[in-house]
mmCIF file of C-alpha atoms in Angstrom:
data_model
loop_
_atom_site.group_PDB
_atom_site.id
_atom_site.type_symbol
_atom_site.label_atom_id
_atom_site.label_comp_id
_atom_site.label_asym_id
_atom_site.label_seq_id
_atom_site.Cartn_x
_atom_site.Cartn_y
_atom_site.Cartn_z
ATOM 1 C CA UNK A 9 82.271 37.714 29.940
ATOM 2 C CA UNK A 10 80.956 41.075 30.762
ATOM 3 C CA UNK A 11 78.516 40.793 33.727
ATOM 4 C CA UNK A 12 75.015 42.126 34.051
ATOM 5 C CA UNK A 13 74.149 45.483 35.446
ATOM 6 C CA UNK A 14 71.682 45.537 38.247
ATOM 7 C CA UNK A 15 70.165 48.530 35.553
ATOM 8 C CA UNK A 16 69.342 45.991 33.045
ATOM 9 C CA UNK A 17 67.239 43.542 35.926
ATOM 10 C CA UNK A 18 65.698 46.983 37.529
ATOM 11 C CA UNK A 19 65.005 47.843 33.692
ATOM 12 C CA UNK A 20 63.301 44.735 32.635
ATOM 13 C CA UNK A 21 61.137 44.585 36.051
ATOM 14 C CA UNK A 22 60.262 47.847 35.565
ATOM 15 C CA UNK A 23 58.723 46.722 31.871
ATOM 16 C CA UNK A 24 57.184 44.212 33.488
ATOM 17 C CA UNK A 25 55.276 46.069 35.918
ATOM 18 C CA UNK A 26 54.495 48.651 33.349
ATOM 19 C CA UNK A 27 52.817 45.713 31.165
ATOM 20 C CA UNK A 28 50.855 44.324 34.186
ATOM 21 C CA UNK A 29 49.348 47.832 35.082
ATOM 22 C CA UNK A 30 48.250 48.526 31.646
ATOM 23 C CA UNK A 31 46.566 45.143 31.519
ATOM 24 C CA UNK A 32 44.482 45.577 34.461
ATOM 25 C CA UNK A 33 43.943 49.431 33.262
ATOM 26 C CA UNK A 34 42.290 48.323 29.798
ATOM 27 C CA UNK A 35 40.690 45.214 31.632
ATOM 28 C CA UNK A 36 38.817 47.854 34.243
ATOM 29 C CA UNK A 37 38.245 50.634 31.903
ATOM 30 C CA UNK A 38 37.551 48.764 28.377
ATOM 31 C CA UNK A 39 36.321 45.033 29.452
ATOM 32 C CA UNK A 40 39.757 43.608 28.334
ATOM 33 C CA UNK A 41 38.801 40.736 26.769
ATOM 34 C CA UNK A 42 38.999 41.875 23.080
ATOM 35 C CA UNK A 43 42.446 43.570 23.988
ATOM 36 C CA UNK A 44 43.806 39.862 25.699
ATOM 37 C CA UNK A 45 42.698 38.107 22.654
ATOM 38 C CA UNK A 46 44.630 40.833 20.272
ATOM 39 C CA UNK A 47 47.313 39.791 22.101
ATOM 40 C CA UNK A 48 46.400 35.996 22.008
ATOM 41 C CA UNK A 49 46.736 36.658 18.044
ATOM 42 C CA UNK A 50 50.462 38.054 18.809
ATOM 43 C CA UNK A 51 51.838 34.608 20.432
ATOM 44 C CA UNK A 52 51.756 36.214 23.709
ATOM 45 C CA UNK A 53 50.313 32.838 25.253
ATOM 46 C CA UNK A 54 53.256 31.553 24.624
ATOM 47 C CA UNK A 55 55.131 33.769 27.396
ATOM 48 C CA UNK A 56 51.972 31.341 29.708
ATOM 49 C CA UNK A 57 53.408 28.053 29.240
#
């Protein structure tokens, strides 16, 4: 089995924290409610549960 690099779990936190900071950008600067329900129409609740 080939094991993980520590580049892919610094890679996919780094995604992460990208996502969250462009979340609370658009939900300071554009209300973000009609961007969090575009993305309620993606399946992206699902990620909640």
């Amino acid at each position: 089995m080939p094991q993980i690099s520590p580049l892919v779990w610094y890679y996919s936190s780094f995604l992460g924290i990208v996502i969250v900071i462009l979340m609370i950008m658009y939900t300071e600067w554009e209300g973000g409610l009609s961007v969090v329900d575009d993305m309620a129409e993606c399946g992206l609740p699902s990620l909640k549960w």
